[in-house]
Coordinates of C-alpha atoms in Angstrom, one line a residue:
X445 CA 47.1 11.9 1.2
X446 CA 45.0 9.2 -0.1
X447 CA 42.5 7.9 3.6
X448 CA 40.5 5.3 1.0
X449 CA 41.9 2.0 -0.7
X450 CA 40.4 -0.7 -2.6
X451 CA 40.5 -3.5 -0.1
X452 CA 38.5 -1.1 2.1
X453 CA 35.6 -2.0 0.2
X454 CA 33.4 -5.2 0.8
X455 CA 30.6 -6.8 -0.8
X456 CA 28.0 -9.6 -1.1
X457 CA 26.9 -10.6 -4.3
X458 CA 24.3 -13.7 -5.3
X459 CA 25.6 -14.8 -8.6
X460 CA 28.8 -15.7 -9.2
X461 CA 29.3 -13.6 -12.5
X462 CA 28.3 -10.3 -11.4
X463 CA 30.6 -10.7 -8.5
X464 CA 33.5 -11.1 -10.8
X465 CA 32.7 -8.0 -12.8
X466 CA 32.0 -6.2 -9.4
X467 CA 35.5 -6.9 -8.6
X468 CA 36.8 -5.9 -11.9
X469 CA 34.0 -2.6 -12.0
X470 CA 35.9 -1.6 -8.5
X471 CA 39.8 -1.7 -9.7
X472 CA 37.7 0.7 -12.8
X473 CA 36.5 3.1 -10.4
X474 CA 39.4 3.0 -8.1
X475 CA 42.1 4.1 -11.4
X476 CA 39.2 7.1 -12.5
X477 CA 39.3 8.5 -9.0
X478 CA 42.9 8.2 -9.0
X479 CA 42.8 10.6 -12.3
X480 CA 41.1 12.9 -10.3
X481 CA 43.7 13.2 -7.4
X482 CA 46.5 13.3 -10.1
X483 CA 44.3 16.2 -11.9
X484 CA 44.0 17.9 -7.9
X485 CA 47.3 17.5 -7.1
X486 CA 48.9 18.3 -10.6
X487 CA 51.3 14.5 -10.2
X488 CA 50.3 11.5 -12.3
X489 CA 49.6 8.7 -9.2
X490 CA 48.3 4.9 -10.6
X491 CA 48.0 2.2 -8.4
X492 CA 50.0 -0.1 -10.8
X493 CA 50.5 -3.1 -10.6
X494 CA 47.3 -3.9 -8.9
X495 CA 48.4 -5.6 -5.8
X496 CA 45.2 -5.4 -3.8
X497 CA 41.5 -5.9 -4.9
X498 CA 37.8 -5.1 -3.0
X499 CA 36.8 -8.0 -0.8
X500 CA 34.0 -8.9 -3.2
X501 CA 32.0 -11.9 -1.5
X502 CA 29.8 -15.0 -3.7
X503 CA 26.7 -15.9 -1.5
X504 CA 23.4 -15.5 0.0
X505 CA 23.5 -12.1 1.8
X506 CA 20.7 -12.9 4.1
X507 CA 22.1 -16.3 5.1
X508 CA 25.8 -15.4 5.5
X509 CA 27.5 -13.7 8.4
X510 CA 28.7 -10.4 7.7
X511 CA 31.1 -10.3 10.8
X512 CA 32.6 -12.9 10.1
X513 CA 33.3 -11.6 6.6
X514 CA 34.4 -7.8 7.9
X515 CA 34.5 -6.7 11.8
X516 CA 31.3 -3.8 11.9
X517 CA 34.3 -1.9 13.8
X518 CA 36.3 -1.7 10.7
X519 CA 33.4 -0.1 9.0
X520 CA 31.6 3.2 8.1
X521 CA 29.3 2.8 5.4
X522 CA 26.8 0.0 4.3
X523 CA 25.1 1.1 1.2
X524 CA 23.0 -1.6 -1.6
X525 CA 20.5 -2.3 -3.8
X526 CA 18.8 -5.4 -3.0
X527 CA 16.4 -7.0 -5.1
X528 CA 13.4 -5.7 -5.8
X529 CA 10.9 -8.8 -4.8
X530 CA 7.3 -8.8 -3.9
X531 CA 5.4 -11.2 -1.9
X532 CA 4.0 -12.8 -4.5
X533 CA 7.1 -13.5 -6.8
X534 CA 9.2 -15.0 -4.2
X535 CA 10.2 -18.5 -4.8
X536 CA 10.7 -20.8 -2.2
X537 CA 14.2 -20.3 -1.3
X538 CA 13.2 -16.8 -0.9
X539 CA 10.6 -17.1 1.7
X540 CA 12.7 -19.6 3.8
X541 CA 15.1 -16.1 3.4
X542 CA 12.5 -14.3 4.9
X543 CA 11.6 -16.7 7.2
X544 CA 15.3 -16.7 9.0
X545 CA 15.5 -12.9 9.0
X546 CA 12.2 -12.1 10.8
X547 CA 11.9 -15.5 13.1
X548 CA 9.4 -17.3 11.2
X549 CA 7.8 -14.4 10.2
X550 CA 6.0 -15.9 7.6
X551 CA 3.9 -18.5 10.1
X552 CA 1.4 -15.4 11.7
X553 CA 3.3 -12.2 12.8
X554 CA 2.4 -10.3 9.1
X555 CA 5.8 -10.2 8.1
X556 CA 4.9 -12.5 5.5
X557 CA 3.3 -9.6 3.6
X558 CA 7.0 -7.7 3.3
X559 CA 9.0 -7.5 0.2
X560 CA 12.1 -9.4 -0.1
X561 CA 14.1 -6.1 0.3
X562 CA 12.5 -5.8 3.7
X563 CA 15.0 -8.3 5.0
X564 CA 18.0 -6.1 4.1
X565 CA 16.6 -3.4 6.9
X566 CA 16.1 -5.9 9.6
X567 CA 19.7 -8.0 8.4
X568 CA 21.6 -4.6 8.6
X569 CA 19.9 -3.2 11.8
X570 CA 21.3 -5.9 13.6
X571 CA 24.9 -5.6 12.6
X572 CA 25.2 -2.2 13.1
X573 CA 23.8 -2.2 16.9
X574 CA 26.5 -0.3 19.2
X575 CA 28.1 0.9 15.9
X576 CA 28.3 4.6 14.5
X577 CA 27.7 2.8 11.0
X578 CA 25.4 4.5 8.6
X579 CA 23.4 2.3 5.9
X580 CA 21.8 3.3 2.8
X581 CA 19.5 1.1 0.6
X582 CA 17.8 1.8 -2.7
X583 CA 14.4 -0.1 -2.2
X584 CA 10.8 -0.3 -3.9
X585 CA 8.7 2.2 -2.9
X586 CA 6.0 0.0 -1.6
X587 CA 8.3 -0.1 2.1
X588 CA 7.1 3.3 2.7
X589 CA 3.4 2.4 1.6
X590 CA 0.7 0.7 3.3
X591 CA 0.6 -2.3 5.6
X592 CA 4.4 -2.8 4.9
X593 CA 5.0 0.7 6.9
X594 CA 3.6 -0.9 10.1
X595 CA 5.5 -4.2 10.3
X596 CA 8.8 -3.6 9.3
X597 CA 9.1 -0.5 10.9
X598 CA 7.6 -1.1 14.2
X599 CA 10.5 -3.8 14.6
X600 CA 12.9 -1.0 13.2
X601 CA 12.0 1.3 15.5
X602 CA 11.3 -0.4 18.7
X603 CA 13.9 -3.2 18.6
X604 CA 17.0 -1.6 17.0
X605 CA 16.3 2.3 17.4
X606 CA 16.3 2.9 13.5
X607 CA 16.3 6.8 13.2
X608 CA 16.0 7.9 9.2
X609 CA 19.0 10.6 8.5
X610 CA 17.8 11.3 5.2
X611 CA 15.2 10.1 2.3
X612 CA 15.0 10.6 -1.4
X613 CA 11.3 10.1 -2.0
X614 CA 9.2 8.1 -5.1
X615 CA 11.4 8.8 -8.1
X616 CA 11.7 6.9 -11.6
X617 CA 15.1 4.6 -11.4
X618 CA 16.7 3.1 -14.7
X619 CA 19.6 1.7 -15.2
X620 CA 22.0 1.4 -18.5
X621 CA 21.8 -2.2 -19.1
X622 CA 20.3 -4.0 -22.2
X623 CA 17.1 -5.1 -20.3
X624 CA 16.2 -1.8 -18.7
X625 CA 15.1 -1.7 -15.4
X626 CA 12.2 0.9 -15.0
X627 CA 11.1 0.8 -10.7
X628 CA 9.5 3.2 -8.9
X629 CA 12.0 3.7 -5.5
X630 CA 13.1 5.0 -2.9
X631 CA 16.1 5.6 -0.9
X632 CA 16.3 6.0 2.7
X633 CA 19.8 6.4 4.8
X634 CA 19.8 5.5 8.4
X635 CA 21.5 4.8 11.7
X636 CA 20.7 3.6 14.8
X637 CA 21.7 7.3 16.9
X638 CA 19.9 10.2 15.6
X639 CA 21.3 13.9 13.9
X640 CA 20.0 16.8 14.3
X641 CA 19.7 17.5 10.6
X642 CA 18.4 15.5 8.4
X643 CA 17.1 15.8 4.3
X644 CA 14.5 14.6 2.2
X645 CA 15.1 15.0 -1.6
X646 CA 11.5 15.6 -3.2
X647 CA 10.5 15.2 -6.5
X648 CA 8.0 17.1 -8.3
X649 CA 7.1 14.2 -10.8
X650 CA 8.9 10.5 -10.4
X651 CA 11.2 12.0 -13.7
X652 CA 11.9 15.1 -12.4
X653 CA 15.3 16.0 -10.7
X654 CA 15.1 15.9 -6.8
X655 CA 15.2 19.2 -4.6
X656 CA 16.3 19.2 -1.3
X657 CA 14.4 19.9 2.0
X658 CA 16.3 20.3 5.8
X659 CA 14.0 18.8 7.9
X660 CA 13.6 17.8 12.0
X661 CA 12.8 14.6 11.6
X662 CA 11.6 11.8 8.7
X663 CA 8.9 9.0 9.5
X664 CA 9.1 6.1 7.6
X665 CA 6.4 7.7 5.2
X666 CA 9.1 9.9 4.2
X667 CA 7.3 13.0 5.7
X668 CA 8.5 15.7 7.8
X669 CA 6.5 14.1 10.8
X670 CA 6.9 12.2 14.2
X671 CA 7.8 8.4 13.7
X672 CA 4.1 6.8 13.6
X673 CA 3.6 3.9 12.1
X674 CA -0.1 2.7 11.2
X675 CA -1.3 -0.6 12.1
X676 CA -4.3 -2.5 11.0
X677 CA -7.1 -1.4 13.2
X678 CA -10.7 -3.3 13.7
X679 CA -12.5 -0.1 14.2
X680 CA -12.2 3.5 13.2
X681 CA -10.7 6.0 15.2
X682 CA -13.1 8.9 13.8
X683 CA -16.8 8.8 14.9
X684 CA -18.3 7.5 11.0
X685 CA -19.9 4.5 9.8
X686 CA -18.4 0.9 10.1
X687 CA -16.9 0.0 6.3
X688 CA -17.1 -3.8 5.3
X689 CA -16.2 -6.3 2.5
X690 CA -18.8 -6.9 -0.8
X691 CA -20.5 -10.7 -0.5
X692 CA -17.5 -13.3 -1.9
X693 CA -19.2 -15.8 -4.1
X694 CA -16.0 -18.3 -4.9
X695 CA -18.9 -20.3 -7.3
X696 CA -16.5 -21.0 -10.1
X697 CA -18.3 -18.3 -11.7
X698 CA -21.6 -20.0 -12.4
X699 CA -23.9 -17.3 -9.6
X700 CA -22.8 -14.7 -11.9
X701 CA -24.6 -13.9 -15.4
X702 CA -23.2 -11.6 -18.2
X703 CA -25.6 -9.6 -19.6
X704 CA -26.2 -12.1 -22.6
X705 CA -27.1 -14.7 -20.5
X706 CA -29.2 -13.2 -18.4
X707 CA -31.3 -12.1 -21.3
X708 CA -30.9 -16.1 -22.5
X709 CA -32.1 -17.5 -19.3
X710 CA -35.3 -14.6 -19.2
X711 CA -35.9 -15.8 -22.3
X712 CA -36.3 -19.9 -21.5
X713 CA -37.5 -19.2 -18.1
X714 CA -39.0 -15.7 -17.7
X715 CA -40.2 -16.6 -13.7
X716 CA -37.0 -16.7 -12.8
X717 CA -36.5 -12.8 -13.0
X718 CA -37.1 -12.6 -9.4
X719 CA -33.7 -14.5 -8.3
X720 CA -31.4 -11.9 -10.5
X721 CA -29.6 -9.1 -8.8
X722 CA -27.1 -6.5 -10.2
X723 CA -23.9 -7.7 -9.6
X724 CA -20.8 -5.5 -9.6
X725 CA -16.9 -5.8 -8.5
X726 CA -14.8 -2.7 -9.1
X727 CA -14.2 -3.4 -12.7
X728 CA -18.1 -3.4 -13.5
X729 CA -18.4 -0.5 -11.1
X730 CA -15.6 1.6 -12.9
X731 CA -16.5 0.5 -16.2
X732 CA -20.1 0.8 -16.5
X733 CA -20.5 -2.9 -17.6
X734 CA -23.2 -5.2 -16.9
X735 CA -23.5 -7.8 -14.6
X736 CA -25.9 -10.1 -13.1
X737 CA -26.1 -12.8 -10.2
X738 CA -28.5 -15.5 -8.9
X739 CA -29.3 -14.1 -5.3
X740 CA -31.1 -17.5 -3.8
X741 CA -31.0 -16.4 -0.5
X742 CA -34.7 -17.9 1.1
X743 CA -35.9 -18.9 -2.1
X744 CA -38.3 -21.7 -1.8
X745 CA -37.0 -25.0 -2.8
X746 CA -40.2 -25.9 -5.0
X747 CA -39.2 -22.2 -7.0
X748 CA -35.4 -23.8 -7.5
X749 CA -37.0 -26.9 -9.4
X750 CA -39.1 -25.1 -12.1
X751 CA -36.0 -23.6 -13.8
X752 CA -33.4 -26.4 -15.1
X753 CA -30.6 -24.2 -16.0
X754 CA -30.6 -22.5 -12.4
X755 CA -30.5 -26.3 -11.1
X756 CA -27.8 -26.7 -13.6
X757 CA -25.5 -23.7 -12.1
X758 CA -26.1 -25.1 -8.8
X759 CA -25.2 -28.1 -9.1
X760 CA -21.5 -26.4 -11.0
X761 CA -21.2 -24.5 -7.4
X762 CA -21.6 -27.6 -5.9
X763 CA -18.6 -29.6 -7.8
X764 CA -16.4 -26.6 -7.5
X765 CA -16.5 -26.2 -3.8
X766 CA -15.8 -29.7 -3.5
X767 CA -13.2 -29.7 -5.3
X768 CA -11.4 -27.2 -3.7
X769 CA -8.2 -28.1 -1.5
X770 CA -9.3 -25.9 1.5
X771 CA -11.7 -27.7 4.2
X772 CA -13.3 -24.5 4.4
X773 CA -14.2 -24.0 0.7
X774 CA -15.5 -28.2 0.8
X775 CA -18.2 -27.2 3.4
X776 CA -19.4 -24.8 1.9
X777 CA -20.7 -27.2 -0.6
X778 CA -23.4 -27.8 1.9
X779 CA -25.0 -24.6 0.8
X780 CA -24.5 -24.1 -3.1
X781 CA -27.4 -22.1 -3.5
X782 CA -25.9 -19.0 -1.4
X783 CA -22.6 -16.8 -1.9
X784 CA -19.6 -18.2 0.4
X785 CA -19.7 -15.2 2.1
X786 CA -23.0 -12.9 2.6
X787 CA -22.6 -9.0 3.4
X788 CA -25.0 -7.2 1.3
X789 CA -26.6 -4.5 3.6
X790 CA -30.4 -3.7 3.9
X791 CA -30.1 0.1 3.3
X792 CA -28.4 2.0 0.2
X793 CA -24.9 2.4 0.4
X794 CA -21.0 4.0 -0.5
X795 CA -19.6 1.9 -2.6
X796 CA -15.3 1.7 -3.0
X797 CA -13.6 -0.1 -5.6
X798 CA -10.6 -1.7 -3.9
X799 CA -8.2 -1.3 -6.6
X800 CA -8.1 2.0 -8.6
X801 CA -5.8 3.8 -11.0
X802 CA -3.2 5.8 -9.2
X803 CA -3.2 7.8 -12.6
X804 CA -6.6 9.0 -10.6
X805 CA -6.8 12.2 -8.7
X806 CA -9.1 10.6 -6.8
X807 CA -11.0 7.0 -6.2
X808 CA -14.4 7.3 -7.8
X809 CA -17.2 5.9 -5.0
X810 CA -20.4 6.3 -5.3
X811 CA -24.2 5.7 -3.6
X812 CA -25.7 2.5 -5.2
X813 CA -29.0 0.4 -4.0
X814 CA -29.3 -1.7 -1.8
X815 CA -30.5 -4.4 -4.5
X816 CA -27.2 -4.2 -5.9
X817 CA -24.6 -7.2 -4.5
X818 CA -21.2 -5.9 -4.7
X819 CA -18.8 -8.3 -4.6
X820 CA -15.7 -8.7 -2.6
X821 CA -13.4 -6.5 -4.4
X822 CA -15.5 -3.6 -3.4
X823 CA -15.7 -2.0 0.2
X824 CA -18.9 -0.6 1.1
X825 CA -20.3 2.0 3.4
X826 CA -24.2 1.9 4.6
X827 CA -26.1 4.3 6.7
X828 CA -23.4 7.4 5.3
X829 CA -24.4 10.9 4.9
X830 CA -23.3 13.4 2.5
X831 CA -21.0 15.4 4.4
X832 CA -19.1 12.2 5.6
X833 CA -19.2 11.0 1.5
X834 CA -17.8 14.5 0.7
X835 CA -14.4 14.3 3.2
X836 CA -13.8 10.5 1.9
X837 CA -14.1 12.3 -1.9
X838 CA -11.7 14.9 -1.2
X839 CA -8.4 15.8 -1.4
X840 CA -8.0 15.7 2.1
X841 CA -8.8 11.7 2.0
X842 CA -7.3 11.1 -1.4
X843 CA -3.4 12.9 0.3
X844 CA -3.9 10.1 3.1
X845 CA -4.6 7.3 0.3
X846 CA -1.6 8.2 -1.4
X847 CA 0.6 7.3 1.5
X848 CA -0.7 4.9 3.6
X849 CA -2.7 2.2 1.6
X850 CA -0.8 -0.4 -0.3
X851 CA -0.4 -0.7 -4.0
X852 CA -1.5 -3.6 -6.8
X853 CA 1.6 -2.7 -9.3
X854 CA 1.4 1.0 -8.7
X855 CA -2.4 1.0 -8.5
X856 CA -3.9 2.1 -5.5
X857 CA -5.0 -1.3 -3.2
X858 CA -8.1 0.6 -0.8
X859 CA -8.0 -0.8 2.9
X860 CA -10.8 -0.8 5.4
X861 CA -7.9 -1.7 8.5
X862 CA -5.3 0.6 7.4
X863 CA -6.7 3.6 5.0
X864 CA -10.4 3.8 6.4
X865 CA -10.3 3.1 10.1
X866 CA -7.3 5.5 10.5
X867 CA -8.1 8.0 8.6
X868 CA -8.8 11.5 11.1
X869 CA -11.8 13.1 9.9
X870 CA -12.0 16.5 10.5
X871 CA -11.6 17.3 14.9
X872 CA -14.7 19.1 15.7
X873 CA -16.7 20.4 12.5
X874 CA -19.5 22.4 13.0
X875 CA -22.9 22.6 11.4
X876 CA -22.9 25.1 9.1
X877 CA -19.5 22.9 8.0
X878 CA -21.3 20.0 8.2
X879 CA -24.2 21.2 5.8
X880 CA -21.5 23.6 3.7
X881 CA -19.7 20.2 2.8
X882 CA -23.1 17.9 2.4
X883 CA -24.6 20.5 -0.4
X884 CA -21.0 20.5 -2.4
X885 CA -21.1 17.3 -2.3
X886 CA -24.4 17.0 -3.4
X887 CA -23.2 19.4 -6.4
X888 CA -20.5 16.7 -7.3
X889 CA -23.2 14.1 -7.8
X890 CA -25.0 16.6 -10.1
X891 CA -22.4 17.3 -11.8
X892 CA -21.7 13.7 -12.7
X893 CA -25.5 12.9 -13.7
X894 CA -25.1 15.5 -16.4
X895 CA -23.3 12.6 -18.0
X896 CA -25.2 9.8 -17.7
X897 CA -23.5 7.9 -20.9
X898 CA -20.4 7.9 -19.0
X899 CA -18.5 5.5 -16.9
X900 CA -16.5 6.7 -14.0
X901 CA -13.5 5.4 -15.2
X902 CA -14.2 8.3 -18.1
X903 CA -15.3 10.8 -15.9
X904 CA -12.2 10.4 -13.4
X905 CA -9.8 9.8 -16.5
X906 CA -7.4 13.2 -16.1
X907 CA -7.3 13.5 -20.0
X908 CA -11.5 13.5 -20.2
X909 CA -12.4 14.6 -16.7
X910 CA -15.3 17.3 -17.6
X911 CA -14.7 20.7 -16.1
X912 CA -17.9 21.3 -14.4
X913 CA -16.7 17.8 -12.2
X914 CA -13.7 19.6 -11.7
X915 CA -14.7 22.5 -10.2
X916 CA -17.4 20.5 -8.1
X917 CA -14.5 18.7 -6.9
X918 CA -12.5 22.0 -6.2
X919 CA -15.6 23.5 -4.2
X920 CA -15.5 20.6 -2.1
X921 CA -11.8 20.7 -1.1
X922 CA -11.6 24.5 -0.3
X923 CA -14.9 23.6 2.0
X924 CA -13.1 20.3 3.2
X925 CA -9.8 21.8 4.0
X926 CA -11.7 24.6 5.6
X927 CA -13.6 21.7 8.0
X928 CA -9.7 21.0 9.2
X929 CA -7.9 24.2 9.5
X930 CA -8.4 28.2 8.6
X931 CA -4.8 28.3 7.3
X932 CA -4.9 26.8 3.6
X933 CA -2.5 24.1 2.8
X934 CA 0.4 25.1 0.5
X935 CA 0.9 21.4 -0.9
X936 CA -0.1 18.0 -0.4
X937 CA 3.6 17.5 1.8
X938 CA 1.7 20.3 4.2
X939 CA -1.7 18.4 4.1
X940 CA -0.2 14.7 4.8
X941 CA 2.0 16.4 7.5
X942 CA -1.4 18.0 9.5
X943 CA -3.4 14.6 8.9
X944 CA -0.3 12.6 10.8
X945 CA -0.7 15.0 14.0
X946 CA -4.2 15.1 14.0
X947 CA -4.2 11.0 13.7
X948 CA -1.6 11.4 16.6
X949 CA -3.3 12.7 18.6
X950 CA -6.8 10.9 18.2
X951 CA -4.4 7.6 19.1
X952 CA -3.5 8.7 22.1
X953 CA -6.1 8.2 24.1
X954 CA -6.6 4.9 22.1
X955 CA -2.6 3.5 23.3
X956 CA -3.7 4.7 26.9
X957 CA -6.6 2.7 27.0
X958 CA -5.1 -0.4 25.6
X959 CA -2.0 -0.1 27.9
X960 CA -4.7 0.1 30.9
X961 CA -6.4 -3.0 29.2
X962 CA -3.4 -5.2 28.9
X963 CA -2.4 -4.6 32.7
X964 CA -5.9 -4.8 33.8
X965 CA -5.8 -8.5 32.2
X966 CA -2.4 -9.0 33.7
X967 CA -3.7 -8.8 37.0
X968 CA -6.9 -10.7 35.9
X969 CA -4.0 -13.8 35.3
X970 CA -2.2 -12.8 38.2
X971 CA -5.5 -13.4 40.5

């Protein structure tokens, strides 16, 4: 009766020790299923003496060749848990890895911002082509977030007609070992034929236990949605204002001035009030704290040499860009008097911290001056209106955040090319919308100004969030969601669901006209 043996199973393990026990851990398994048959069929069956063992392999997955190791017609099921590495913490030999799997990806097509897992997909993809093989991975979470999304699977999708058959979504993994392992994952099952029924498993909290959903069809967002993928794009696909990077400085520090030492060099040299600036990065702009920096953009050179300690700092900016191991850094030594990079706009402006708190239920932004210089870990927005400030403040924005922009840890990472410039404002809003949506969100500023002692990081803390915030922030989604459809949205699955047809079909027209674009130049070359 028994259809499964031991030396049916096959596997690829890294370190030689672990793939000792995994052979051992599989004869373990093998004899407590074998209790259960002798429990079904009421007759004591052991596979004793152990005369066959799994085909446990001691090697570099990505480098070894897995039909040479097992015939993909001799197989049903790939299923693993590859390791959990981001960009970052790969060592050397684990880029080269990376490198193999995706062609060189590392040297310009974006693959070199993938995880390490990422290579599992692609290495699997291809040995299952013209298979009925299913696969099954547990991965980080970050594969169905953010820029990741786009590159790997584009290449999924396009070159090896990966369809998802089912998905448990962000949950809370541990494991039982002494070290605990405590990841936020996911796990996604696919194939390269589709089914006709598919399931996500949901989770009301990453702890809680999953729930199961039938669905059509599963995008690599796991969401009941077509099988979009979104790309980095140079301009916005909704008619708002262009969104750009805060002025860079890289000055070794010595442009910027804490408060203290602003105060200390007033003090010594009380002319030079009229080079400081407020300064802020999304730290400062969360936090409420105080910073300065020495804006010397057209100052007069006979100005610079009154004030010794502002000669001092440039001559620091000076030795640090030339000390720097980039060519382009080393030129810039030409001009230590200025910011490396210069963006600050002439008019007020939106200001977005690029990293927030996912523990957030939504990114604080906020109008500042146009005197202030935000740096480059802040996004701005000039020449913005109200109603357009209230969308990005909503729900409605924060439900697109949540699954398309990357993450610093688990920490939301803001992008203009991803997040911002695809993200579909409301279709055709009209004007009492408009002006509906411009005076809540004008209420939500008010609110906050009642607390002018507090930071933002305070007032969007979901422990000390005041009430009166809340409900301004309420106000504004009922009017927001209103802006989209009349039908409310039952949850944020719902909401993200809406957003990925109405980006759909904003694209469209987009793809046509860079199809037509690319054969226009086609012929262009051809001529």
């Amino acid at each position: 009766f028994l259809k499964v043996n031991i030396d049916q199973v096959y596997g690829i393990e890294y370190e030689e020790f672990p793939a000792r026990i995994a052979s051992v851990a599989m004869w373990l398994i093998d004899h407590q299923m074998n209790m259960k048959v002798s429990t079904e069929f009421g007759q004591y069956f052991a596979r004793l003496p152990l005369k066959k063992s799994a085909n446990i392999y001691h090697g570099n997955a990505l480098r070894m060749n897995w039909e040479e190791l097992v015939s993909k017609n001799e197989l049903s099921y790939i299923l693993g848990n590859p390791p959990f590495i981001g960009k970052q913490l790969q060592n050397e030999e684990q880029k080269k890895d990376m490198g193999l799997i995706f062609n060189g990806g590392n040297n310009g097509n974006g693959t070199g911002v993938l995880d390490y897992v990422t290579a599992w997909y692609i290495k699997a993809s291809e040995y299952i082509q013209g298979t009925k093989i299913k696969v099954a991975f547990v991965s980080t979470n970050s594969i169905s977030q953010g820029e990741q999304v786009g590159i790997l699977w584009n290449k999924l999708f396009n070159k090896y007609n990966i369809k998802i058959h089912f998905a448990h979504k962000t949950f809370k993994w541990s494991n039982e070992a002494k070290g605990q392992a405590n990841v936020y994952v996911v796990i996604i099952g696919f194939a390269n034929f589709d089914v006709t029924n598919k399931y996500l498993y949901e989770y009301e909290t990453p702890k809680s236990e999953a729930h199961e959903i039938k669905v059509k069809n599963i995008n690599p967002y796991l969401v009941e949605a077509s099988d979009i993928v979104i790309l980095k794009r140079g301009k916005t696909i909704s008619k708002i204002p262009e969104i750009i990077f805060g002025s860079m400085p890289n000055d070794g520090g010595n442009l910027i001035l804490s408060d203290d030492e602003k105060n200390e060099l007033l003090r010594n040299e009380p002319f030079a009030e009229k080079f400081i600036r407020p300064f802020t990065g999304s730290q400062e702009f969360l936090h409420n704290v105080k910073r300065w920096c020495l804006w010397l953009v057209d100052v007069k050179p006979i100005e610079l040499q009154k004030s010794s300690e502002i000669l001092r700092r440039i001559e620091l900016v000076k030795q640090h860009r030339l000390n720097s191991n980039r060519e382009t850094t080393q030129k810039l030594a030409e001009y230590p008097t200025l910011f490396a990079e210069i963006r600050n706009p002439n008019v007020d402006y939106l200001i977005i911290p690029k990293v927030s708190s996912e523990k957030r239920k939504y990114i604080p932004m906020a109008f500042v001056s146009k005197d202030v210089i935000a740096s480059d870990l802040c996004l701005m927005i000039p020449n913005i209106n109200l109603f357009q400030f209230g969308v990005l403040t909503s729900e409605m924005h924060m439900t697109w955040v949540r699954y398309t922009c990357g993450r610093l840890k688990s920490d939301f990472r803001y992008s203009n090319e991803i997040v911002y410039n695809n993200f579909p404002f409301p279709e055709n809003p009209t004007d009492k919308q408009i002006k509906q949506i411009g005076e809540k969100a004008q209420k939500l500023l008010d609110a906050r100004k009642e607390f002018p002692e507090s930071s933002l990081a305070d007032l969007y803390d979901t422990l000390t969030m005041p009430p009166k915030l809340v409900k301004a922030h309420q106000d504004l989604n009922k009017a927001v969601d209103s802006c989209y459809r009349n039908q409310s949205f039952d949850n944020e699955a719902k909401r993200i669901e809406f957003l990925f047809e109405l980006y759909d079909k904003y694209t469209a027209p987009l793809l046509n006209q860079e199809a037509i674009g690319k054969k226009k130049n086609r012929k262009e070359k051809l001529l």
